[in-house]
Amino acid sequence: MAPDKGKVMQLFLEQLTNGLAVGGIYALIALGYTMVYGVLKLINFAHGDLFTIGAYLGLTLLLSLGLTGHIGSAAGILVLILMVMGLVAVIGALLERAAYRPLRTSPRLSAVVSALGASIFFQNAIMLIYGARFRVYPHDLLPVTAISLFGLTIPVMRIVLFGASIVMMTGLYLFVQRTRTGTAIRAAAIDQGAARLMGIDVNRVIMYVFLIGPALGGAAGMMVGLYYGQINFTMGWVYGLKAFTAAILGGIGNIPGAMLGGLLLGVIESLGATYISLAWKDAISFIVLILILIVRPTGILGERVADKV
Amino acid sequence: MKHGIIVNSLIVVVLLAAPIWLNAYWVDVLNSIGLYAVLALSLNVILGYAGLFHMGHAAFFAIGAYTTAILNTQFGIPVLWLMPLSGIAAGLFALIVARPIIHLRGDYLLIVTIGIVEIVRIALVNNIFGITGGPNGIFGISRPNLLGYVIRTPHDFYYLIFAFTAVTVFLFHRLENSRFGRALNYIREDETAAEGSGIDTAHYKLVAFVLGAFWAGMAGMIFASKMTIVSPQSFTFWESVIMFTIVILGGSGNIRGVLLGAFLIIGLPEVFREFAAARMLVFGAAMVLMMIFRPKGILPPLSRTYKLKTNAG
Amino acid sequence: MSKHTLLSLSDLTKSFGGVLAVSEVSFEVHQGSIVGLIGPNGAGKTTVFNLITGNYLPDRGSIFFDGRDISGMRTNMIVSLGIARTFQTIRLFQNMSALENVLAGCHCRMRSGIFGAMLRLPWQKHEEREAIDIAAGELEFVGLDSNPDMAARNFSYGNQRLLEIARALATRPKFLILDEPAGGMNDHETRSLVRIISQIRDRGITVLLIEHDMNLVMKVCEELVVLDHGIMIARGTPEGIQKDQSVIEAYLGPPGNDEDEDF
Ligand SMILES: Nc1ncnc2c1ncn2[C@@H]1O[C@H](COP(=O)(O)OP(=O)(O)O)[C@@H](O)[C@H]1O
Ligand SMILES: [Mg+2]
């Protein structure tokens, strides 16, 4: 009556790869939270909804361009994702202008309430435009094949998803580490006042952050649509909170931390849902969030700073 | 001063007489306003007076409502008896969950309390301990029985809710103008300075949570007996958002502001029903605009004045 | 009869990251005295205050107040034991009235809670009345009794410092610590501050103050403690400190420093 070792291992690897794929999505969204937090010390509650907007814009473009049915158009989809990224980036920059810039000198919590308001606004705007029901992505866009690896079958989409998020994260990492703008972003995240004194245009840095973060979030939204096939106007809320948890887990304000936190949370959630309880899946990330904030609020890669009196 | 008393009495008289001219539908709208007013007033203790960004008030409301539902349907305890018990259950829950998170900074506290309300909802859906009835909830909760009179119609409930709201306003007004109320205000203004002036900030923040939760729990009992059914859908994060918005838009820290907020946010969408779908959209935009143009809400708190013995006056 | 030691610090040490802000500082403050803590900017003076009041936890060393070890105690406990403070960067409750700011200090000497507030029992009303009288009295003591209902933010910088002192006094302290009380004051205000500080001592309250205005320090302090780079480099009477070579060096740099470049 020995349990089938192969099957046990297979289930584990299956859930591990699934966790990594979803974790890649969390990481992409988490980058937006963490970059904004780094520079503005603001939780951009509306970020999850920018992700949703990405998913819906992707759907609109797909349907309006009549790409449905063109199976071999991987390149077409790539172009679409880039278009979605551009559009969501613009919305992100507008959001910053309208809802956050006027509050730059207000108490920090005014900006948080404004962010929350913006989130509610976006979410309901999407609902009014697209309706409250689930919308279905065309499902015949990409080949639904799976490949075999060490006796494990993995859907190609999962690998593409994971690969795409890794590529984007690497791109961002190189951008932030190697370019002047990237250096300015890092400097502003450490000390905005000092960055300003060093001649860095902080307004520009903030604009960049609100272009890059939403672009990645929008791409993640479309990727979720392609991967799961259906989207809903509230999905940004759930993904957003999880991605925020990922950002905290890795150490908020820390870009590699967001990537690490996202992948880790994806795996924790996937394994937790399998081995602990599927019904509690959505609670797992909240429990992780609360535990992290209680035990180590600086996250895995964050550094501790003493509040000055 | 005299002027204020006349206006207040007039409002009270109009509210007491209102159900005479209104049909059941509109009385029910007023009931909703009253219930949300109590919830928002209890949240105001935490969010308005102490300045703690708490987004999880629906969790405390839920604990109160489910306590009433479970104890009434399982053991047949009359619901009015369960009012203090529901409050205590919610207060105890607040004590347990708030203690480890009370030291968190503003926006971190916000996100954690959102997490708590979601965990509670998921727990209710999953029929935790086998007593919450899962996604369908619990039905068959009895009506309040006041000395043999069963409170049943919207009109009956109107007077129960009105009385509860009035008592809440009366007591919280006293609380606001006391050593306790001031202590919470000091914490809101500058926690380090408050601690440095000898105020046990951790203790007061915890007490604010427990008191707010206790009141929300009692409101939960009224809700449960009014609906005769409770289910997880009634206690989502959005309920928390509505309470939060009432306080912030009305005027956090000001009882009149909160009451006005309840009228506007619960009442107005009923008046403009054709736009009801856009209600949350307008809330969202209003929150952004208010923070930019009127960050302290429609009616910001008035500063307290004191009569001094030594000065002429 | 030897003088009673009210506060005694020994080997107090605190660092932030790599910065050693306070290093093995030891000194005592006797009951009824006015002691000045001086030193260049960044010497660690404010950090010593924050250690005494429990805002920071010392890495090492002990703090005895009135014979009790208070290191590691919560700030509000320390206040109720009798240590009150003001802040270098003014920390008033800016949107609340002057009187309410001072009432914050009365808080730790009052008892009423939620039930007292809701029931308004006679003893509670009496306590409230008494607190208001004490607060009004402290406002009068620092000369700010003309506008008790004005919000703190509307006071001039110098008066805000006085308001902080009034709030601290309302806690009925045995020991008052003032962090740069004359910072931002004009000459006239500084003169009345000097008078207020001596009156505070006359009320039996021991004073420890940080100040950059040497004129004021020499006038009011009976004893000085000098910090530099977190280390206590001298202590003694104002006259003695003025002549102390190491103190002069700490403030002006070592002798011959400006000639270094020529060699
Ligand atoms: N909370 C803190 N975090 C990091 N460094 C600090 C903190 N508080 C003080 N310091 C550092 O400790 C040193 C002493 O500061 P402080 O006590 O404020 O000096 P002073 O009051 O004598 O001017 C300085 O180098 C300061 O930067
Ligand atoms: Mg200092």
mmCIF file of C-alpha atoms in Angstrom, chain B:
data_model
loop_
_atom_site.group_PDB
_atom_site.id
_atom_site.type_symbol
_atom_site.label_atom_id
_atom_site.label_comp_id
_atom_site.label_asym_id
_atom_site.label_seq_id
_atom_site.Cartn_x
_atom_site.Cartn_y
_atom_site.Cartn_z
ATOM 1 C CA MET B 1 -25.303 77.785 21.732
ATOM 2 C CA LYS B 2 -29.091 78.291 22.144
ATOM 3 C CA HIS B 3 -29.339 78.266 18.388
ATOM 4 C CA GLY B 4 -27.666 74.885 18.192
ATOM 5 C CA ILE B 5 -30.044 73.346 20.706
ATOM 6 C CA ILE B 6 -33.077 74.525 18.728
ATOM 7 C CA VAL B 7 -31.696 73.132 15.471
ATOM 8 C CA ASN B 8 -30.801 69.840 17.103
ATOM 9 C CA SER B 9 -34.229 69.457 18.711
ATOM 10 C CA LEU B 10 -35.871 70.241 15.402
ATOM 11 C CA ILE B 11 -33.848 67.564 13.628
ATOM 12 C CA VAL B 12 -34.709 65.037 16.321
ATOM 13 C CA VAL B 13 -38.434 65.849 16.106
ATOM 14 C CA VAL B 14 -38.432 65.592 12.314
ATOM 15 C CA LEU B 15 -36.596 62.276 12.468
ATOM 16 C CA LEU B 16 -38.971 60.922 15.098
ATOM 17 C CA ALA B 17 -41.996 61.888 13.043
ATOM 18 C CA ALA B 18 -40.585 60.968 9.630
ATOM 19 C CA PRO B 19 -41.868 57.366 9.469
ATOM 20 C CA ILE B 20 -45.448 58.622 9.731
ATOM 21 C CA TRP B 21 -45.272 59.978 6.181
ATOM 22 C CA LEU B 22 -42.900 57.487 4.672
ATOM 23 C CA ASN B 23 -43.636 54.100 3.166
ATOM 24 C CA ALA B 24 -41.811 50.945 4.195
ATOM 25 C CA TYR B 25 -39.200 51.364 1.462
ATOM 26 C CA TRP B 26 -38.047 54.773 2.574
ATOM 27 C CA VAL B 27 -38.182 53.838 6.239
ATOM 28 C CA ASP B 28 -35.881 50.973 5.382
ATOM 29 C CA VAL B 29 -33.509 53.401 3.691
ATOM 30 C CA LEU B 30 -33.483 55.432 6.908
ATOM 31 C CA ASN B 31 -32.822 52.230 8.837
ATOM 32 C CA SER B 32 -29.805 51.555 6.670
ATOM 33 C CA ILE B 33 -28.589 55.084 7.226
ATOM 34 C CA GLY B 34 -29.007 54.669 10.988
ATOM 35 C CA LEU B 35 -27.181 51.364 11.082
ATOM 36 C CA TYR B 36 -24.320 52.694 8.985
ATOM 37 C CA ALA B 37 -24.263 55.823 11.132
ATOM 38 C CA VAL B 38 -23.692 53.692 14.242
ATOM 39 C CA LEU B 39 -21.042 51.641 12.461
ATOM 40 C CA ALA B 40 -19.312 54.752 11.196
ATOM 41 C CA LEU B 41 -19.477 56.387 14.629
ATOM 42 C CA SER B 42 -17.812 53.342 16.124
ATOM 43 C CA LEU B 43 -15.185 53.371 13.395
ATOM 44 C CA ASN B 44 -14.763 57.077 14.079
ATOM 45 C CA VAL B 45 -13.400 56.265 17.539
ATOM 46 C CA ILE B 46 -10.533 54.403 15.894
ATOM 47 C CA LEU B 47 -10.117 56.289 12.630
ATOM 48 C CA GLY B 48 -11.326 59.754 13.549
ATOM 49 C CA TYR B 49 -10.293 60.280 17.157
ATOM 50 C CA ALA B 50 -7.148 58.162 17.250
ATOM 51 C CA GLY B 51 -6.226 58.548 13.574
ATOM 52 C CA LEU B 52 -5.609 54.830 13.103
ATOM 53 C CA PHE B 53 -6.174 53.768 9.520
ATOM 54 C CA HIS B 54 -8.450 50.839 10.111
ATOM 55 C CA MET B 55 -10.132 49.298 7.070
ATOM 56 C CA GLY B 56 -11.362 46.136 8.670
ATOM 57 C CA HIS B 57 -14.400 47.304 10.585
ATOM 58 C CA ALA B 58 -16.688 44.956 8.660
ATOM 59 C CA ALA B 59 -14.889 42.095 10.427
ATOM 60 C CA PHE B 60 -16.046 43.319 13.842
ATOM 61 C CA PHE B 61 -19.553 43.901 12.493
ATOM 62 C CA ALA B 62 -19.520 40.336 11.145
ATOM 63 C CA ILE B 63 -18.374 38.830 14.451
ATOM 64 C CA GLY B 64 -21.241 40.598 16.217
ATOM 65 C CA ALA B 65 -23.845 39.542 13.665
ATOM 66 C CA TYR B 66 -22.675 35.917 13.616
ATOM 67 C CA THR B 67 -22.521 35.762 17.417
ATOM 68 C CA THR B 68 -26.163 36.767 17.513
ATOM 69 C CA ALA B 69 -27.068 34.395 14.681
ATOM 70 C CA ILE B 70 -25.322 31.386 16.202
ATOM 71 C CA LEU B 71 -26.398 31.850 19.810
ATOM 72 C CA ASN B 72 -29.961 32.666 18.819
ATOM 73 C CA THR B 73 -30.484 29.823 16.360
ATOM 74 C CA GLN B 74 -28.557 27.216 18.361
ATOM 75 C CA PHE B 75 -29.592 28.042 21.904
ATOM 76 C CA GLY B 76 -32.675 30.159 21.426
ATOM 77 C CA ILE B 77 -31.318 33.049 23.451
ATOM 78 C CA PRO B 78 -33.466 36.152 22.766
ATOM 79 C CA VAL B 79 -31.619 38.497 20.451
ATOM 80 C CA LEU B 80 -31.842 41.570 22.657
ATOM 81 C CA TRP B 81 -30.004 39.660 25.363
ATOM 82 C CA LEU B 82 -27.345 38.974 22.812
ATOM 83 C CA MET B 83 -26.618 42.619 22.181
ATOM 84 C CA PRO B 84 -23.953 42.967 24.887
ATOM 85 C CA LEU B 85 -22.660 39.466 24.150
ATOM 86 C CA SER B 86 -22.229 40.268 20.470
ATOM 87 C CA GLY B 87 -20.389 43.414 21.433
ATOM 88 C CA ILE B 88 -18.121 41.526 23.800
ATOM 89 C CA ALA B 89 -17.358 38.863 21.197
ATOM 90 C CA ALA B 90 -16.354 41.514 18.667
ATOM 91 C CA GLY B 91 -14.380 43.389 21.325
ATOM 92 C CA LEU B 92 -12.489 40.255 22.342
ATOM 93 C CA PHE B 93 -11.723 39.496 18.733
ATOM 94 C CA ALA B 94 -10.412 43.044 18.308
ATOM 95 C CA LEU B 95 -8.280 42.673 21.417
ATOM 96 C CA ILE B 96 -6.671 39.529 20.059
ATOM 97 C CA VAL B 97 -6.051 40.695 16.506
ATOM 98 C CA ALA B 98 -5.191 44.319 17.250
ATOM 99 C CA ARG B 99 -2.578 43.657 19.905
ATOM 100 C CA PRO B 100 0.194 42.418 17.600
ATOM 101 C CA ILE B 101 -0.498 44.972 14.853
ATOM 102 C CA ILE B 102 -1.200 48.077 16.893
ATOM 103 C CA HIS B 103 2.327 49.430 16.532
ATOM 104 C CA LEU B 104 2.282 49.339 12.740
ATOM 105 C CA ARG B 105 2.588 52.610 10.868
ATOM 106 C CA GLY B 106 -0.452 54.150 9.145
ATOM 107 C CA ASP B 107 -0.517 52.535 5.737
ATOM 108 C CA TYR B 108 0.779 49.189 6.992
ATOM 109 C CA LEU B 109 -2.030 49.079 9.508
ATOM 110 C CA LEU B 110 -4.458 49.830 6.702
ATOM 111 C CA ILE B 111 -3.308 46.917 4.615
ATOM 112 C CA VAL B 112 -3.241 44.511 7.558
ATOM 113 C CA THR B 113 -6.775 45.396 8.575
ATOM 114 C CA ILE B 114 -7.880 44.780 4.986
ATOM 115 C CA GLY B 115 -6.229 41.383 5.323
ATOM 116 C CA ILE B 116 -8.126 40.688 8.537
ATOM 117 C CA VAL B 117 -11.505 41.458 7.035
ATOM 118 C CA GLU B 118 -10.743 39.157 4.101
ATOM 119 C CA ILE B 119 -9.525 36.351 6.349
ATOM 120 C CA VAL B 120 -12.705 36.627 8.421
ATOM 121 C CA ARG B 121 -14.848 36.508 5.295
ATOM 122 C CA ILE B 122 -12.995 33.493 3.926
ATOM 123 C CA ALA B 123 -13.326 31.806 7.310
ATOM 124 C CA LEU B 124 -17.085 32.404 7.259
ATOM 125 C CA VAL B 125 -17.375 31.036 3.730
ATOM 126 C CA ASN B 126 -15.402 27.958 4.755
ATOM 127 C CA ASN B 127 -17.813 27.287 7.603
ATOM 128 C CA ILE B 128 -15.149 27.617 10.254
ATOM 129 C CA PHE B 129 -15.659 25.404 13.335
ATOM 130 C CA GLY B 130 -18.718 24.110 11.456
ATOM 131 C CA ILE B 131 -20.901 26.828 12.951
ATOM 132 C CA THR B 132 -21.102 29.642 10.390
ATOM 133 C CA GLY B 133 -23.156 27.864 7.754
ATOM 134 C CA GLY B 134 -20.676 28.357 4.922
ATOM 135 C CA PRO B 135 -21.466 30.521 1.893
ATOM 136 C CA ASN B 136 -25.201 30.460 2.601
ATOM 137 C CA GLY B 137 -24.818 31.711 6.120
ATOM 138 C CA ILE B 138 -27.340 31.284 8.897
ATOM 139 C CA PHE B 139 -31.053 31.959 8.603
ATOM 140 C CA GLY B 140 -34.041 31.919 10.882
ATOM 141 C CA ILE B 141 -32.755 34.447 13.393
ATOM 142 C CA SER B 142 -35.574 35.672 15.574
ATOM 143 C CA ARG B 143 -36.873 39.208 15.856
ATOM 144 C CA PRO B 144 -36.210 41.319 18.912
ATOM 145 C CA ASN B 145 -38.889 40.966 21.540
ATOM 146 C CA LEU B 146 -39.199 44.037 23.713
ATOM 147 C CA LEU B 147 -41.302 43.235 26.775
ATOM 148 C CA GLY B 148 -43.663 41.123 24.721
ATOM 149 C CA TYR B 149 -43.753 43.407 21.678
ATOM 150 C CA VAL B 150 -42.078 41.847 18.657
ATOM 151 C CA ILE B 151 -40.108 44.337 16.587
ATOM 152 C CA ARG B 152 -40.863 43.274 13.052
ATOM 153 C CA THR B 153 -41.752 45.939 10.476
ATOM 154 C CA PRO B 154 -39.357 48.530 9.096
ATOM 155 C CA HIS B 155 -41.271 51.103 11.146
ATOM 156 C CA ASP B 156 -40.667 49.124 14.347
ATOM 157 C CA PHE B 157 -37.004 48.749 13.553
ATOM 158 C CA TYR B 158 -36.773 52.430 12.784
ATOM 159 C CA TYR B 159 -37.420 53.330 16.399
ATOM 160 C CA LEU B 160 -35.049 50.667 17.719
ATOM 161 C CA ILE B 161 -32.265 51.867 15.436
ATOM 162 C CA PHE B 162 -33.071 55.487 16.139
ATOM 163 C CA ALA B 163 -32.812 54.894 19.885
ATOM 164 C CA PHE B 164 -29.538 53.002 19.477
ATOM 165 C CA THR B 165 -28.102 55.770 17.302
ATOM 166 C CA ALA B 166 -29.221 58.453 19.731
ATOM 167 C CA VAL B 167 -27.638 56.669 22.696
ATOM 168 C CA THR B 168 -24.462 56.185 20.660
ATOM 169 C CA VAL B 169 -24.295 59.864 19.749
ATOM 170 C CA PHE B 170 -24.934 60.903 23.339
ATOM 171 C CA LEU B 171 -22.277 58.638 24.834
ATOM 172 C CA PHE B 172 -19.667 59.228 22.139
ATOM 173 C CA HIS B 173 -20.147 62.961 22.446
ATOM 174 C CA ARG B 174 -19.259 62.661 26.120
ATOM 175 C CA LEU B 175 -16.351 60.418 25.264
ATOM 176 C CA GLU B 176 -15.038 62.940 22.773
ATOM 177 C CA ASN B 177 -14.921 65.627 25.441
ATOM 178 C CA SER B 178 -13.050 63.699 28.067
ATOM 179 C CA ARG B 179 -9.605 62.616 29.123
ATOM 180 C CA PHE B 180 -10.052 59.507 26.991
ATOM 181 C CA GLY B 181 -11.134 61.420 23.889
ATOM 182 C CA ARG B 182 -8.275 63.871 24.235
ATOM 183 C CA ALA B 183 -5.770 61.064 24.658
ATOM 184 C CA LEU B 184 -6.865 59.594 21.330
ATOM 185 C CA ASN B 185 -6.557 63.016 19.685
ATOM 186 C CA TYR B 186 -3.030 63.461 21.014
ATOM 187 C CA ILE B 187 -2.101 60.126 19.495
ATOM 188 C CA ARG B 188 -3.571 61.207 16.169
ATOM 189 C CA GLU B 189 -1.677 64.502 16.211
ATOM 190 C CA ASP B 190 1.742 63.202 17.242
ATOM 191 C CA GLU B 191 2.263 59.813 18.770
ATOM 192 C CA THR B 192 5.809 60.460 19.965
ATOM 193 C CA ALA B 193 4.795 63.690 21.655
ATOM 194 C CA ALA B 194 1.817 61.956 23.243
ATOM 195 C CA GLU B 195 4.013 59.194 24.627
ATOM 196 C CA GLY B 196 6.492 61.832 25.791
ATOM 197 C CA SER B 197 3.690 63.635 27.624
ATOM 198 C CA GLY B 198 2.976 60.517 29.630
ATOM 199 C CA ILE B 199 0.211 58.912 27.588
ATOM 200 C CA ASP B 200 0.294 55.143 27.255
ATOM 201 C CA THR B 201 -0.265 55.219 23.520
ATOM 202 C CA ALA B 202 -0.250 51.450 22.966
ATOM 203 C CA HIS B 203 -2.913 51.014 25.629
ATOM 204 C CA TYR B 204 -5.160 53.742 24.272
ATOM 205 C CA LYS B 205 -4.897 52.551 20.708
ATOM 206 C CA LEU B 206 -5.898 49.086 21.823
ATOM 207 C CA VAL B 207 -8.796 50.412 23.882
ATOM 208 C CA ALA B 208 -9.975 52.465 20.895
ATOM 209 C CA PHE B 209 -10.019 49.293 18.801
ATOM 210 C CA VAL B 210 -11.849 47.284 21.420
ATOM 211 C CA LEU B 211 -14.446 49.984 22.041
ATOM 212 C CA GLY B 212 -15.059 50.516 18.325
ATOM 213 C CA ALA B 213 -15.358 46.774 17.802
ATOM 214 C CA PHE B 214 -17.704 46.398 20.760
ATOM 215 C CA TRP B 215 -20.058 48.942 19.243
ATOM 216 C CA ALA B 216 -19.836 47.452 15.765
ATOM 217 C CA GLY B 217 -20.622 44.069 17.320
ATOM 218 C CA MET B 218 -23.768 45.459 18.925
ATOM 219 C CA ALA B 219 -24.768 46.945 15.570
ATOM 220 C CA GLY B 220 -24.211 43.449 14.174
ATOM 221 C CA MET B 221 -26.891 42.105 16.494
ATOM 222 C CA ILE B 222 -29.424 44.641 15.214
ATOM 223 C CA PHE B 223 -28.490 43.818 11.640
ATOM 224 C CA ALA B 224 -28.851 40.078 12.204
ATOM 225 C CA SER B 225 -32.260 40.356 13.819
ATOM 226 C CA LYS B 226 -33.469 42.822 11.199
ATOM 227 C CA MET B 227 -32.438 40.636 8.254
ATOM 228 C CA THR B 228 -33.110 37.318 10.084
ATOM 229 C CA ILE B 229 -30.287 35.977 7.935
ATOM 230 C CA VAL B 230 -26.566 36.556 7.898
ATOM 231 C CA SER B 231 -24.156 35.478 5.196
ATOM 232 C CA PRO B 232 -20.567 36.282 4.230
ATOM 233 C CA GLN B 233 -21.635 38.570 1.354
ATOM 234 C CA SER B 234 -22.781 41.155 3.883
ATOM 235 C CA PHE B 235 -19.312 41.552 5.348
ATOM 236 C CA THR B 236 -16.986 42.062 2.453
ATOM 237 C CA PHE B 237 -14.151 44.472 2.242
ATOM 238 C CA TRP B 238 -16.511 46.878 0.452
ATOM 239 C CA GLU B 239 -18.582 47.248 3.592
ATOM 240 C CA SER B 240 -15.412 48.411 5.293
ATOM 241 C CA VAL B 241 -14.788 50.823 2.456
ATOM 242 C CA ILE B 242 -18.251 52.318 2.825
ATOM 243 C CA MET B 243 -17.805 52.841 6.574
ATOM 244 C CA PHE B 244 -14.355 54.277 6.007
ATOM 245 C CA THR B 245 -15.652 56.633 3.327
ATOM 246 C CA ILE B 246 -18.499 57.848 5.516
ATOM 247 C CA VAL B 247 -16.025 58.863 8.200
ATOM 248 C CA ILE B 248 -13.427 60.409 5.887
ATOM 249 C CA LEU B 249 -15.845 62.302 3.660
ATOM 250 C CA GLY B 250 -18.201 63.378 6.439
ATOM 251 C CA GLY B 251 -15.445 64.637 8.671
ATOM 252 C CA SER B 252 -13.327 62.266 10.675
ATOM 253 C CA GLY B 253 -13.408 63.042 14.360
ATOM 254 C CA ASN B 254 -16.673 64.960 14.139
ATOM 255 C CA ILE B 255 -19.928 63.259 15.142
ATOM 256 C CA ARG B 256 -22.065 65.601 13.032
ATOM 257 C CA GLY B 257 -19.762 65.056 10.087
ATOM 258 C CA VAL B 258 -20.066 61.298 10.406
ATOM 259 C CA LEU B 259 -23.853 61.484 10.639
ATOM 260 C CA LEU B 260 -23.960 63.724 7.585
ATOM 261 C CA GLY B 261 -21.621 61.317 5.815
ATOM 262 C CA ALA B 262 -24.005 58.428 6.513
ATOM 263 C CA PHE B 263 -26.925 60.405 5.059
ATOM 264 C CA LEU B 264 -24.985 61.358 1.953
ATOM 265 C CA ILE B 265 -23.343 58.048 1.215
ATOM 266 C CA ILE B 266 -26.200 55.708 2.057
ATOM 267 C CA GLY B 267 -29.081 58.064 1.350
ATOM 268 C CA LEU B 268 -28.082 59.900 -1.817
ATOM 269 C CA PRO B 269 -27.719 56.815 -4.042
ATOM 270 C CA GLU B 270 -31.298 55.934 -3.109
ATOM 271 C CA VAL B 271 -32.490 59.370 -4.150
ATOM 272 C CA PHE B 272 -30.658 59.151 -7.467
ATOM 273 C CA ARG B 273 -31.457 55.555 -8.089
ATOM 274 C CA GLU B 274 -30.939 55.696 -11.814
ATOM 275 C CA PHE B 275 -27.263 56.334 -11.069
ATOM 276 C CA ALA B 276 -26.969 53.676 -8.377
ATOM 277 C CA ALA B 277 -24.577 51.642 -10.498
ATOM 278 C CA ALA B 278 -22.210 54.576 -10.643
ATOM 279 C CA ARG B 279 -22.328 55.047 -6.870
ATOM 280 C CA MET B 280 -18.962 53.532 -6.112
ATOM 281 C CA LEU B 281 -17.435 55.364 -9.062
ATOM 282 C CA VAL B 282 -18.567 58.643 -7.574
ATOM 283 C CA PHE B 283 -17.289 57.587 -4.113
ATOM 284 C CA GLY B 284 -13.887 56.898 -5.552
ATOM 285 C CA ALA B 285 -13.673 60.200 -7.380
ATOM 286 C CA ALA B 286 -15.017 62.002 -4.315
ATOM 287 C CA MET B 287 -12.325 60.483 -2.123
ATOM 288 C CA VAL B 288 -9.590 61.731 -4.427
ATOM 289 C CA LEU B 289 -11.110 65.198 -4.780
ATOM 290 C CA MET B 290 -11.800 65.530 -1.063
ATOM 291 C CA MET B 291 -8.208 64.700 -0.191
ATOM 292 C CA ILE B 292 -7.038 67.399 -2.591
ATOM 293 C CA PHE B 293 -9.533 70.141 -1.821
ATOM 294 C CA ARG B 294 -10.972 69.414 1.612
ATOM 295 C CA PRO B 295 -8.790 66.818 3.328
ATOM 296 C CA LYS B 296 -10.567 67.098 6.669
ATOM 297 C CA GLY B 297 -13.972 66.195 5.285
ATOM 298 C CA ILE B 298 -17.192 68.169 4.823
ATOM 299 C CA LEU B 299 -17.466 68.985 8.528
ATOM 300 C CA PRO B 300 -14.011 68.961 10.104
ATOM 301 C CA PRO B 301 -13.850 68.587 13.881
ATOM 302 C CA LEU B 302 -14.333 71.794 15.828
ATOM 303 C CA SER B 303 -11.731 72.656 18.392
ATOM 304 C CA ARG B 304 -12.840 72.276 21.964
ATOM 305 C CA THR B 305 -12.971 75.269 24.262
ATOM 306 C CA TYR B 306 -12.827 75.158 28.031
ATOM 307 C CA LYS B 307 -14.210 77.459 30.685
ATOM 308 C CA LEU B 308 -11.399 78.689 32.891
ATOM 309 C CA LYS B 309 -12.115 79.520 36.480
ATOM 310 C CA THR B 310 -9.290 81.995 36.934
ATOM 311 C CA ASN B 311 -9.920 84.053 33.802
ATOM 312 C CA ALA B 312 -12.912 86.313 33.684
ATOM 313 C CA GLY B 313 -15.514 84.398 31.737
#
